[in-house]
mmCIF file of N, CA and C in Angstrom:
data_model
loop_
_atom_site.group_PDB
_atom_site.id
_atom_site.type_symbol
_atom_site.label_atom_id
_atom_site.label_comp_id
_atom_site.label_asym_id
_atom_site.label_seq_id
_atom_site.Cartn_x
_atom_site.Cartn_y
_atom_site.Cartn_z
ATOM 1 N N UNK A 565 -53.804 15.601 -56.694
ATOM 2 C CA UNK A 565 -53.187 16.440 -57.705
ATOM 3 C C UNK A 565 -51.669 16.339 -57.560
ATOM 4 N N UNK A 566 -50.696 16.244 -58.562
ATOM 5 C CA UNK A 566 -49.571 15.896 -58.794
ATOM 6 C C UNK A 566 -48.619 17.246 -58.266
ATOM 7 N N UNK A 567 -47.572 17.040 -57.413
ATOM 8 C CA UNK A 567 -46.909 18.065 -57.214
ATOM 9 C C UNK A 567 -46.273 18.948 -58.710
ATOM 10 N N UNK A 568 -45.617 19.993 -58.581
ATOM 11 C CA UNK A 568 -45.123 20.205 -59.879
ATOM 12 C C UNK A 568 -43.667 20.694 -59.387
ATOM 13 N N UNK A 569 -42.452 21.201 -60.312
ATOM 14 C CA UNK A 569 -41.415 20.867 -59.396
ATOM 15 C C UNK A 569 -40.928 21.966 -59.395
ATOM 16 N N UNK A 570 -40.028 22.234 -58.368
ATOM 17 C CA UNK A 570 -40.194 23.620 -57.712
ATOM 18 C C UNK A 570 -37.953 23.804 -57.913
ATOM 19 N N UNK A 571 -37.548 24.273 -56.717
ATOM 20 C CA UNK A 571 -36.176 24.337 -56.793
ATOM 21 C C UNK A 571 -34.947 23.495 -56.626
ATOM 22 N N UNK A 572 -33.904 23.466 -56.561
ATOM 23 C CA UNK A 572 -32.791 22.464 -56.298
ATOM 24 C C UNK A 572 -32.488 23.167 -54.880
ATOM 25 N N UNK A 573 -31.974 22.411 -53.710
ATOM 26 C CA UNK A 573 -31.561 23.496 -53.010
ATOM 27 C C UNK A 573 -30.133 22.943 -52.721
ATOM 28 N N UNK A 574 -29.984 21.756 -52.707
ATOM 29 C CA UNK A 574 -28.491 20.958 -52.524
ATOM 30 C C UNK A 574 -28.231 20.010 -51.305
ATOM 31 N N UNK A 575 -27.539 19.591 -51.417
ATOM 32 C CA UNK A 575 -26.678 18.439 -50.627
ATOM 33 C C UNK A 575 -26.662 19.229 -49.297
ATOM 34 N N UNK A 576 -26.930 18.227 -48.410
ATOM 35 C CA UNK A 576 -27.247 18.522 -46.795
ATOM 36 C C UNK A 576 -25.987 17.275 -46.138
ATOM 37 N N UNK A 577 -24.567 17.436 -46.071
ATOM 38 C CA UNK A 577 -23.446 16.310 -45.374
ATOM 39 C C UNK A 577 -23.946 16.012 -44.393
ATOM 40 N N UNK A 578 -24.428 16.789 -43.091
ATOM 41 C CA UNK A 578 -24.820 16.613 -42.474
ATOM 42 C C UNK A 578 -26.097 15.436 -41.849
ATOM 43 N N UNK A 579 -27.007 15.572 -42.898
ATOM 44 C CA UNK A 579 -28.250 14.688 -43.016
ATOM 45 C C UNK A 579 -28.014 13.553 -44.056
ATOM 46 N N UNK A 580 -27.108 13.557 -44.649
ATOM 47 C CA UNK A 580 -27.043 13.237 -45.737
ATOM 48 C C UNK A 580 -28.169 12.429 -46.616
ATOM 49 N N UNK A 581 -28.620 13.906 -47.182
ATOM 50 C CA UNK A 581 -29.972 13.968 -48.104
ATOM 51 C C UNK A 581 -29.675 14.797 -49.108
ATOM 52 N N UNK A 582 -30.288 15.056 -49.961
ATOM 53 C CA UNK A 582 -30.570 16.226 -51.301
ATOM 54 C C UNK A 582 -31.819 16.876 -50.655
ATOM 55 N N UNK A 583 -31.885 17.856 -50.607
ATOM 56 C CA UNK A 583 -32.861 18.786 -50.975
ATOM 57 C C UNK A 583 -33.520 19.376 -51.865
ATOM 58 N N UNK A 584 -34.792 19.204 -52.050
ATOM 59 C CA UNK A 584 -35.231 20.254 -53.419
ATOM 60 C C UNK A 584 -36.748 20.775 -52.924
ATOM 61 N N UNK A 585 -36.993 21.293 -53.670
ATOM 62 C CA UNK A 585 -38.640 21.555 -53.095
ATOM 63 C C UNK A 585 -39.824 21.444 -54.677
ATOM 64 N N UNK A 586 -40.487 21.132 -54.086
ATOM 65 C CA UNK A 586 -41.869 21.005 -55.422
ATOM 66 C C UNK A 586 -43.337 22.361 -55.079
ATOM 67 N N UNK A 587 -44.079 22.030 -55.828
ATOM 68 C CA UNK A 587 -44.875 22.993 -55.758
ATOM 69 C C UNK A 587 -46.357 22.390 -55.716
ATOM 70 N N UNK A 588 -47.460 22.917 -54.629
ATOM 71 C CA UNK A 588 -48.590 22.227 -54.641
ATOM 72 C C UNK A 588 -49.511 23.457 -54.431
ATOM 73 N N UNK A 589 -49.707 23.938 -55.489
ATOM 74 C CA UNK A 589 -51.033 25.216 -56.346
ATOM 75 C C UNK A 589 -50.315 26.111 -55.299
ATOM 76 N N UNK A 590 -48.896 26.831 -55.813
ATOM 77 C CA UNK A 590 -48.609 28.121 -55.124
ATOM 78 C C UNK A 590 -47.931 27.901 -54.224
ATOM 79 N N UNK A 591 -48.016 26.662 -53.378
ATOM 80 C CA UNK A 591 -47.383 26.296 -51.879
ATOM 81 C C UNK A 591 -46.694 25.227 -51.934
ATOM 82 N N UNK A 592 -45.402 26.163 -51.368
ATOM 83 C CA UNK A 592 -43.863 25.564 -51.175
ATOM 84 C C UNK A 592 -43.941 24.339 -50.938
ATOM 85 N N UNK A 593 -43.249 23.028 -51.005
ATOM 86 C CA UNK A 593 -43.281 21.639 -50.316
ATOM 87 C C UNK A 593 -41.858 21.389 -50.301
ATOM 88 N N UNK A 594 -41.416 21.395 -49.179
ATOM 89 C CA UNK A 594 -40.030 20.781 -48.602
ATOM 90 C C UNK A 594 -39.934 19.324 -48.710
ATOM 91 N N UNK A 595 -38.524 18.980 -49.624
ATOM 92 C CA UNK A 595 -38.412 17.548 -49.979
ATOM 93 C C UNK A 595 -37.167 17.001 -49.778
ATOM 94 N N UNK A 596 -36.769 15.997 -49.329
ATOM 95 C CA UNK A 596 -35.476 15.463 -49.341
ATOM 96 C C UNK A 596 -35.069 13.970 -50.246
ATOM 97 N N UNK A 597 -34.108 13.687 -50.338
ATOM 98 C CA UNK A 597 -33.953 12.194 -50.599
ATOM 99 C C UNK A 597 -32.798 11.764 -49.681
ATOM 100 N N UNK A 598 -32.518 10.768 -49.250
ATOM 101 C CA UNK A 598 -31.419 10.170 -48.411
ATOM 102 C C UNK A 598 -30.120 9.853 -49.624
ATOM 103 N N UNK A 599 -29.006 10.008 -49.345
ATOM 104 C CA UNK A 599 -28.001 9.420 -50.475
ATOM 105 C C UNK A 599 -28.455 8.098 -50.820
ATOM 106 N N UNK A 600 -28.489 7.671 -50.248
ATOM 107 C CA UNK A 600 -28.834 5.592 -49.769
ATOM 108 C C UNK A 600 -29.807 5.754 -51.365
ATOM 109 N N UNK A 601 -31.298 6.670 -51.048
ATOM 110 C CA UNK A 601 -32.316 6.388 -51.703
ATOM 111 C C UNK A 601 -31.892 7.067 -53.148
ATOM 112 N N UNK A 602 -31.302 7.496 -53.096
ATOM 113 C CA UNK A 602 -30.583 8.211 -54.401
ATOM 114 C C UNK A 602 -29.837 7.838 -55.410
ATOM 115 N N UNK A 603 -28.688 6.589 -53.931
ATOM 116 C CA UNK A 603 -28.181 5.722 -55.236
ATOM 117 C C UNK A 603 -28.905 4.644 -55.639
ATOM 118 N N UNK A 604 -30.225 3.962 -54.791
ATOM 119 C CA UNK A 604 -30.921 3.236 -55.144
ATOM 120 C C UNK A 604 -31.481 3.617 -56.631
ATOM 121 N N UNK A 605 -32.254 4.854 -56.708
ATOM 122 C CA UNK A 605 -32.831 5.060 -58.049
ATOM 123 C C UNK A 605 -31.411 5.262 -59.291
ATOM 124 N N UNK A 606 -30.363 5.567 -59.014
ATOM 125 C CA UNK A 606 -29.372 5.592 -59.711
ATOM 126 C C UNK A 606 -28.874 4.161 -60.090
ATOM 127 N N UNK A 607 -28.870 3.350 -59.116
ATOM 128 C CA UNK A 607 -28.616 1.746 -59.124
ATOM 129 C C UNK A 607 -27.250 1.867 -59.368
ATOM 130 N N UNK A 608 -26.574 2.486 -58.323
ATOM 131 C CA UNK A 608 -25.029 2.607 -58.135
ATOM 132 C C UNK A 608 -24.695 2.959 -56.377
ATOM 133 N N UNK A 609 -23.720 2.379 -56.181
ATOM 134 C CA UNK A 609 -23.296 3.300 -54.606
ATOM 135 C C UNK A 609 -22.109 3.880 -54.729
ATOM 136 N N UNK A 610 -21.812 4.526 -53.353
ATOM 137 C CA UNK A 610 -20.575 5.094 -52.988
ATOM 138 C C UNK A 610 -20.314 6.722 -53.899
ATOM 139 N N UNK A 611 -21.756 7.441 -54.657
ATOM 140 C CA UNK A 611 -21.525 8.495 -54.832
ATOM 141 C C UNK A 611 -20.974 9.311 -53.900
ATOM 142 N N UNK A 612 -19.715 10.318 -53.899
ATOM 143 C CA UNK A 612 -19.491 11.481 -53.517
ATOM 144 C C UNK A 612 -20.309 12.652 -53.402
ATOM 145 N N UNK A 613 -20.286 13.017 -52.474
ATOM 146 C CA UNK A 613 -21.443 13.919 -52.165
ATOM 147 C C UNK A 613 -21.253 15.306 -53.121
ATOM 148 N N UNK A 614 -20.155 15.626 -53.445
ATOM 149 C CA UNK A 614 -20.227 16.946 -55.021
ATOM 150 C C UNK A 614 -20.859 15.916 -55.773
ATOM 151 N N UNK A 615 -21.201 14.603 -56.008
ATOM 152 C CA UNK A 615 -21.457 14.743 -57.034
ATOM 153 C C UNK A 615 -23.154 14.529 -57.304
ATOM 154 N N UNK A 616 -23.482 14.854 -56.153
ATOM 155 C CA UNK A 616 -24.972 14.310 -55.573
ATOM 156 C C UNK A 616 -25.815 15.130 -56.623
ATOM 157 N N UNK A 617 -25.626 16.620 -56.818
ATOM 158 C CA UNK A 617 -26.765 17.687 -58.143
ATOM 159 C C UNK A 617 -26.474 16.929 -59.385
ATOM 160 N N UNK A 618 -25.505 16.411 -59.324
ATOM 161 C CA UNK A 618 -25.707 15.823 -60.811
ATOM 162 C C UNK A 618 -26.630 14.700 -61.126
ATOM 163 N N UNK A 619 -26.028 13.857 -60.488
ATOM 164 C CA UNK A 619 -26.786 12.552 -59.778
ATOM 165 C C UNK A 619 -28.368 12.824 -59.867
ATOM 166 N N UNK A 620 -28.770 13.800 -59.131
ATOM 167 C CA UNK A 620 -30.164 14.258 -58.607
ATOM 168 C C UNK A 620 -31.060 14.896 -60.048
ATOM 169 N N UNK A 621 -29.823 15.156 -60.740
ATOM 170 C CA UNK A 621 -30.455 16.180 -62.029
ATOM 171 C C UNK A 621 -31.233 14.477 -62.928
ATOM 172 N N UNK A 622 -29.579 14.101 -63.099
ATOM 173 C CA UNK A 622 -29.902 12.832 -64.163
ATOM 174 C C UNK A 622 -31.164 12.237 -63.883
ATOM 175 N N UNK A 623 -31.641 12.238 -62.820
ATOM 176 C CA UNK A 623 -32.780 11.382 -62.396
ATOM 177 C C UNK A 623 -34.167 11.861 -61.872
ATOM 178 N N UNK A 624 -33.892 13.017 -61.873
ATOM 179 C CA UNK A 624 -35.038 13.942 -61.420
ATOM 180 C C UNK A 624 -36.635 13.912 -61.435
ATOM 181 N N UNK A 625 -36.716 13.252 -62.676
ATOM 182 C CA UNK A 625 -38.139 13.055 -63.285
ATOM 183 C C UNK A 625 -38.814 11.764 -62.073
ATOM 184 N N UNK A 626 -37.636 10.725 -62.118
ATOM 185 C CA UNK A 626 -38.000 9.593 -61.259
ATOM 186 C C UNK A 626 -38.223 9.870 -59.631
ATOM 187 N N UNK A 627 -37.583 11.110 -59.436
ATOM 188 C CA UNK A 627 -37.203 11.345 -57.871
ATOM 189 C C UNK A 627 -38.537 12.325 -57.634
ATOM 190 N N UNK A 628 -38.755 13.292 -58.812
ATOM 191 C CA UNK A 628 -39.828 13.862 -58.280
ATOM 192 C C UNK A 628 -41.481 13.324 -58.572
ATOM 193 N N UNK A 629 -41.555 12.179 -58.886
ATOM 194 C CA UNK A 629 -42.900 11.577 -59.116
ATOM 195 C C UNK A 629 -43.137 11.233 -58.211
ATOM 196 N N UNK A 630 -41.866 10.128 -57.733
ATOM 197 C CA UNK A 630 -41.823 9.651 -55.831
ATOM 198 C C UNK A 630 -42.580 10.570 -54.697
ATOM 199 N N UNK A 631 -42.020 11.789 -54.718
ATOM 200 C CA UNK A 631 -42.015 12.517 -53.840
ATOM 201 C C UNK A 631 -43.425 13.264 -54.358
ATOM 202 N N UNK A 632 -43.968 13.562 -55.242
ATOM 203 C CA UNK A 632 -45.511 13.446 -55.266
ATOM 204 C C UNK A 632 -46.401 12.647 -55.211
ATOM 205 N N UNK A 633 -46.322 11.421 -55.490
ATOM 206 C CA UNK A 633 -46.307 10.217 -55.051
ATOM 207 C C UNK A 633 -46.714 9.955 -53.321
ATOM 208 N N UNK A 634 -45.781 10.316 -52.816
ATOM 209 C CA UNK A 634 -45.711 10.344 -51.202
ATOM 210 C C UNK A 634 -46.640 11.742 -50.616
ATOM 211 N N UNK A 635 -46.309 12.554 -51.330
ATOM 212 C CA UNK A 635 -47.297 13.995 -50.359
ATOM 213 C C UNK A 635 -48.701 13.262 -50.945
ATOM 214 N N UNK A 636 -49.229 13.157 -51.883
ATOM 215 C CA UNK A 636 -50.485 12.342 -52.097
ATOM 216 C C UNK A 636 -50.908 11.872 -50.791
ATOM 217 N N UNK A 637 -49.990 10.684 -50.656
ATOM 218 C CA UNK A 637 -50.319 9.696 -49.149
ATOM 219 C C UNK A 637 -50.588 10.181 -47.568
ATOM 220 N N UNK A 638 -49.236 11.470 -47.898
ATOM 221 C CA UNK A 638 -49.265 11.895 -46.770
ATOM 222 C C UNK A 638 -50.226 12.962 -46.018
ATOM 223 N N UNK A 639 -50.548 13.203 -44.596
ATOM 224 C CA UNK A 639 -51.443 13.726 -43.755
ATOM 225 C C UNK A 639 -51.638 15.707 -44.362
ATOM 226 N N UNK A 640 -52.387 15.781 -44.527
ATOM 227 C CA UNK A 640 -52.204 17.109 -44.228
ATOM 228 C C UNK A 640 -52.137 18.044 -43.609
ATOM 229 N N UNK A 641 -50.512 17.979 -43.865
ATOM 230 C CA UNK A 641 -50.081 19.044 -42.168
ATOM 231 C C UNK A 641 -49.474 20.476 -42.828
ATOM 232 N N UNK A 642 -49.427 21.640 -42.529
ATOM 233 C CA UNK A 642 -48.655 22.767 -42.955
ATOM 234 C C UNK A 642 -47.646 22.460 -42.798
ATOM 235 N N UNK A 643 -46.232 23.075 -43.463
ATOM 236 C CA UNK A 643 -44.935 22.546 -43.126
ATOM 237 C C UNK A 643 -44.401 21.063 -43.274
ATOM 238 N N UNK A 644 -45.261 20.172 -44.086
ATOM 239 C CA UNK A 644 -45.002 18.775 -43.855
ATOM 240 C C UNK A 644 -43.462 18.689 -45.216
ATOM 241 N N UNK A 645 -42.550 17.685 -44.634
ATOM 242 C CA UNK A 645 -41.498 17.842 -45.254
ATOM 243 C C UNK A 645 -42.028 16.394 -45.695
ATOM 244 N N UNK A 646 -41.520 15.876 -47.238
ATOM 245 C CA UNK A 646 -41.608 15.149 -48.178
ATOM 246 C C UNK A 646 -40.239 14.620 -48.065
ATOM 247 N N UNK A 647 -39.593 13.389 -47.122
ATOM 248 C CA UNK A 647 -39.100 12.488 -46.852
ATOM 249 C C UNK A 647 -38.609 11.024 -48.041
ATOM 250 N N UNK A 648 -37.386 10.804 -48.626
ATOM 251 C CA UNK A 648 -38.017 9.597 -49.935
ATOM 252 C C UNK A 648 -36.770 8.856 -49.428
ATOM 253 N N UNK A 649 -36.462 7.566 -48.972
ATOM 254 C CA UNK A 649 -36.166 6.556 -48.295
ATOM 255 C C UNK A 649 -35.733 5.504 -48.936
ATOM 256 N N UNK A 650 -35.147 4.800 -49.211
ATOM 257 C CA UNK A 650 -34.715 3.584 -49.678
ATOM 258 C C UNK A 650 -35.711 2.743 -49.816
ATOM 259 N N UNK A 651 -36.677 2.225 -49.055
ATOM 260 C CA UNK A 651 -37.755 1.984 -48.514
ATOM 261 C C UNK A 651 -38.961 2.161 -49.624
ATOM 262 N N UNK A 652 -38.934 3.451 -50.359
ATOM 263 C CA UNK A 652 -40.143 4.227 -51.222
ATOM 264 C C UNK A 652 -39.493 3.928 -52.839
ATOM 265 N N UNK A 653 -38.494 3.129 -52.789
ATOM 266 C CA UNK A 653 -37.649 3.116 -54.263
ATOM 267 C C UNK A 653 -38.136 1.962 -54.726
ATOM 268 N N UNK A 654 -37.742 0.745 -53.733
ATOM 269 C CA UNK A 654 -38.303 -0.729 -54.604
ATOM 270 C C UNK A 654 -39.315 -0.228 -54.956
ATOM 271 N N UNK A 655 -40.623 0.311 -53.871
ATOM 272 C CA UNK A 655 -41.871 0.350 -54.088
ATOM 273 C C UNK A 655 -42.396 1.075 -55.607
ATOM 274 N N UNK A 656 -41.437 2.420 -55.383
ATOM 275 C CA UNK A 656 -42.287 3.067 -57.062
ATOM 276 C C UNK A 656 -41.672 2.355 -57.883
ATOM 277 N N UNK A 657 -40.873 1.583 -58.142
ATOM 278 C CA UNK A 657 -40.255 1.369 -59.456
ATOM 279 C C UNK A 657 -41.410 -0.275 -59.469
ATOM 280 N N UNK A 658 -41.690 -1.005 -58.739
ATOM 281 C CA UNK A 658 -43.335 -1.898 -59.181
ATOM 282 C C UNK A 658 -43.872 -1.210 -59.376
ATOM 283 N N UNK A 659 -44.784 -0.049 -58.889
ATOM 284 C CA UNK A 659 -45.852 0.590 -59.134
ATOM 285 C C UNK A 659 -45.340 1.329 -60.580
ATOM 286 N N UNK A 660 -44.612 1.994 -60.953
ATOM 287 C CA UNK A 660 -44.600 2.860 -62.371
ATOM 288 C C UNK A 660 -43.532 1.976 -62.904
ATOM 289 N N UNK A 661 -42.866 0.649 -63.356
ATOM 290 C CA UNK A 661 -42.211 0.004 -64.038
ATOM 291 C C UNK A 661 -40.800 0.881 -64.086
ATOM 292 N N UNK A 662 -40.030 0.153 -64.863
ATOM 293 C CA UNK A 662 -38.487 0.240 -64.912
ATOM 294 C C UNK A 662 -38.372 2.304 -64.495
ATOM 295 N N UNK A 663 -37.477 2.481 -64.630
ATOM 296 C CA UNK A 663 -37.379 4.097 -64.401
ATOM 297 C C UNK A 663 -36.889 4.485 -65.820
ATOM 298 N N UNK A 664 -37.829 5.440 -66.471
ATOM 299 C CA UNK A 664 -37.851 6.251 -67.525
ATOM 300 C C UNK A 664 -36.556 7.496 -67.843
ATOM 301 N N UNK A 665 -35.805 7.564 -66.772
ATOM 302 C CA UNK A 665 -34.518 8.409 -66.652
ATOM 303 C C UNK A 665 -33.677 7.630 -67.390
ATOM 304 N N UNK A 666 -33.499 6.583 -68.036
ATOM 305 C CA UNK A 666 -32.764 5.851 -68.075
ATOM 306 C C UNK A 666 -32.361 5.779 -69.590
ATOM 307 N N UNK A 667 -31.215 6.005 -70.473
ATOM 308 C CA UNK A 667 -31.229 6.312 -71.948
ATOM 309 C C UNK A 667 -30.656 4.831 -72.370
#
């Protein structure tokens, strides 16, 4: 069953990831993306990190299929954080064709 999408929570400098969370029937799912994997689905680098919610908005649809996409795969653990990688970008964009964010 497909996550559904839950909040924005923001830019982590530190980790440098986005945060957001999705929703799986009622229960919270903690999600990140890496900048790296972010500008991959953007198909740009060297975003500034203010400008990462925007970035994250424009593309959202693509970022959060991924990341349901991946809890699908992944173990079922309580607390499991939804991880999306540079790594998970070539891959969905073969599996679901070009990215639909795209005008």
């Amino acid at each position: 069953m497909p996550l559904t999408r839950g909040q924005i929570v923001g830019h982590d400098n530190e980790r440098m990831a986005f945060a957001f969370t999705m929703m799986n029937a009622g229960e919270i799912v903690p999600c990140q993306i890496s900048d790296a994997a972010m500008n991959d689905v953007a198909e740009t680098k060297g975003t500034p990190s203010i400008a990462r919610q925007a970035q994250f908005v424009a593309h959202r649809d693509t970022i959060e299929r991924i990341a349901s996409d991946l809890f699908d795969k992944a173990p079922s653990i309580k607390g499991y954080v939804v991880r999306i990688f540079s790594k998970h970008i070539q891959g969905a964009r073969s599996a679901h064709g070009p990215d639909q964010d795209t005008q």
